[in-house]
Protein backbone atom coordinates (compact mmCIF):
# COMPACT_ATOMS: atom_id res chain seq x y z
CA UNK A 1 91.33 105.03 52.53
CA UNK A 2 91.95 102.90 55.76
CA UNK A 3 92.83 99.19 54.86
CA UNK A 4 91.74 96.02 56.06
CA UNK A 5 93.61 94.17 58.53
CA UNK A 6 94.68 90.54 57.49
CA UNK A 7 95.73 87.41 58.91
CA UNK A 8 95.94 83.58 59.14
CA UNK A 9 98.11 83.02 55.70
CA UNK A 10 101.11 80.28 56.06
CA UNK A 11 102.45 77.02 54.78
CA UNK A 12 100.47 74.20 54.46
CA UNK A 13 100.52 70.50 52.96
CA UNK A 14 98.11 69.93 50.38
CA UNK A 15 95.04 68.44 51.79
CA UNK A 16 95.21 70.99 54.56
CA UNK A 17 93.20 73.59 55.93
CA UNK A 18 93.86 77.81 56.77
CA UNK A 19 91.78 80.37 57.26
CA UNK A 20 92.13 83.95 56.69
CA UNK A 21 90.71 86.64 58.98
CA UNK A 22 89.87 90.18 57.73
CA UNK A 23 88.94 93.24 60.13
CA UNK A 24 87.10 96.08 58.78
CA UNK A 25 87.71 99.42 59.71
CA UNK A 26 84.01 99.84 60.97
CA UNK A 27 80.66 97.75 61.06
CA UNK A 28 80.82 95.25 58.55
CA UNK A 29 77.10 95.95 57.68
CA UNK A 30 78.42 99.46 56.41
CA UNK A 31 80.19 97.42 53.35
CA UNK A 32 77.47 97.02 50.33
CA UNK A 33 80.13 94.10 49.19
CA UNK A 34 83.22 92.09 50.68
CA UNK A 35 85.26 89.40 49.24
CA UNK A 36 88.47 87.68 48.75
CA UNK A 37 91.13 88.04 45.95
CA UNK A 38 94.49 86.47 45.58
CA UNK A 39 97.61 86.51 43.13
CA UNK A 40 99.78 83.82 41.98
CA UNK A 41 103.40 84.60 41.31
CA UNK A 42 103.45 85.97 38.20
CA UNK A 43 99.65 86.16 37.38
CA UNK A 44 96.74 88.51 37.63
CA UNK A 45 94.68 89.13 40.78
CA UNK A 46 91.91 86.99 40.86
CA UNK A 47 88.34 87.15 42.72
CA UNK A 48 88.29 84.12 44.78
CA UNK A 49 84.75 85.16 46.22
CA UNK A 50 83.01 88.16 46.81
CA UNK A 51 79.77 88.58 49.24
CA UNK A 52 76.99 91.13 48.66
CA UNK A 53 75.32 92.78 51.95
CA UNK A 54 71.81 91.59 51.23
CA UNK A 55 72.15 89.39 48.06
CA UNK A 56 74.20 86.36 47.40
CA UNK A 57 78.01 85.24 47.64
CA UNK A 58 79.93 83.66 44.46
CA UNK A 59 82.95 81.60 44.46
CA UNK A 60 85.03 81.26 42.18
CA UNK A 61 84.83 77.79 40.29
CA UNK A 62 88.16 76.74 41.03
CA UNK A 63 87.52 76.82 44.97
CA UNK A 64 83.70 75.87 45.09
CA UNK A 65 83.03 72.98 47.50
CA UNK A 66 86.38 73.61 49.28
CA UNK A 67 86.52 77.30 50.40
CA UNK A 68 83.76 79.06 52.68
CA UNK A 69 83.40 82.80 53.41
CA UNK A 70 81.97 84.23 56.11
CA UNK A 71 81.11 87.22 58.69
CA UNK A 72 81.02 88.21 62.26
CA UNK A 73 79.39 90.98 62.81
CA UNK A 74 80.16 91.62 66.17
CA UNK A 75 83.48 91.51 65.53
CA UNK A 76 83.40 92.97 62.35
CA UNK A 77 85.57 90.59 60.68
CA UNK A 78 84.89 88.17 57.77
CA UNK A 79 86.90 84.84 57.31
CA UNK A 80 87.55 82.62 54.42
CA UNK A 81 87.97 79.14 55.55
CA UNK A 82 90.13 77.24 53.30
CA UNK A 83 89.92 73.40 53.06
CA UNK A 84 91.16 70.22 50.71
CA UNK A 85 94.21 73.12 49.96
CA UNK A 86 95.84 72.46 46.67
CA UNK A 87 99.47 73.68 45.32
CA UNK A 88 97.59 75.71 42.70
CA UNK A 89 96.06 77.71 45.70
CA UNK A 90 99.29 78.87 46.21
CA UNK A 91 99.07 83.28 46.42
CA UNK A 92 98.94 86.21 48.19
CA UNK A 93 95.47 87.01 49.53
CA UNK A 94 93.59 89.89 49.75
CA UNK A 95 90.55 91.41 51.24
CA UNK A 96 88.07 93.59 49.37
CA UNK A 97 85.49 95.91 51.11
CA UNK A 98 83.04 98.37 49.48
CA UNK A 99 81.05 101.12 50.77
CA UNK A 100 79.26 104.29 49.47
CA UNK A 101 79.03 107.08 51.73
CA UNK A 102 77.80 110.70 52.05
CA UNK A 103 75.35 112.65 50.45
CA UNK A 104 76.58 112.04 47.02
CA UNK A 105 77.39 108.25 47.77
CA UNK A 106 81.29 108.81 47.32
CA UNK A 107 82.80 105.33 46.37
CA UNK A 108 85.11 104.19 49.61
CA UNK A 109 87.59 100.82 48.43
CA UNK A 110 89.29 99.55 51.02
CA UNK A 111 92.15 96.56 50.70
CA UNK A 112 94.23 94.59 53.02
CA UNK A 113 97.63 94.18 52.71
CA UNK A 114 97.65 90.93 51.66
CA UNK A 115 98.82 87.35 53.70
CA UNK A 116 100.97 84.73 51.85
CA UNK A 117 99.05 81.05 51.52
CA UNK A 118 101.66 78.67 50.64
CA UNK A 119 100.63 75.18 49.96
CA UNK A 120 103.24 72.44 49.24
CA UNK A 121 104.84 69.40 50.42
């Protein structure tokens, strides 16, 4: 699989603001479903919010009101805007894309490598 290209992670103050860029490998309305994950030293991957092509996105409770997702097609990148940035948002993030292709719809999962958001004073 080809992964997603990342960018836009670094240290902030809490109370700041990042956001993340993500460019697909193709048209971004090929993808039935993107979205953002991100890890905490030594916890599990989380879904921070994931986007579905024609149907709705969902946040995560811990980042509604503060975090935003959101595409450009012509560029075919999605961002994640990140505001009111708290210690606990602290993580390696990751972008998610999913597509089904081909005749028998083979599954394609493609991931970025992940971009470190560190927030703290």
């Amino acid at each position: 699989q080809v992964q997603l290209v990342e960018s836009g992670g670094g240290l902030v103050h809490p109370g700041g603001s990042l956001t993340l860029s993500c460019v697909a490998p193709g048209s971004i309305f090929d993808f039935h479903a993107m979205g953002w994950y991100r890890q905490a030293p030594g916890k599990e991957r989380e879904m921070v919010v994931i986007s579905y092509r024609y149907t709705t996105t969902n946040y995560a409770d811990s980042v509604k009101g503060r975090f935003t997702f959101s595409r450009d097609f012509a560029k075919n990148t999605v961002y994640l805007q990140m505001n009111s940035l708290k210690p606990e948002d602290t993580g390696v993030y990751y972008c998610n894309a999913v597509k089904f292709s081909g005749s028998n719809d083979r599954k394609y999962d493609y991931w970025g490598q992940g971009t470190q958001v560190t927030v703290s004073s």
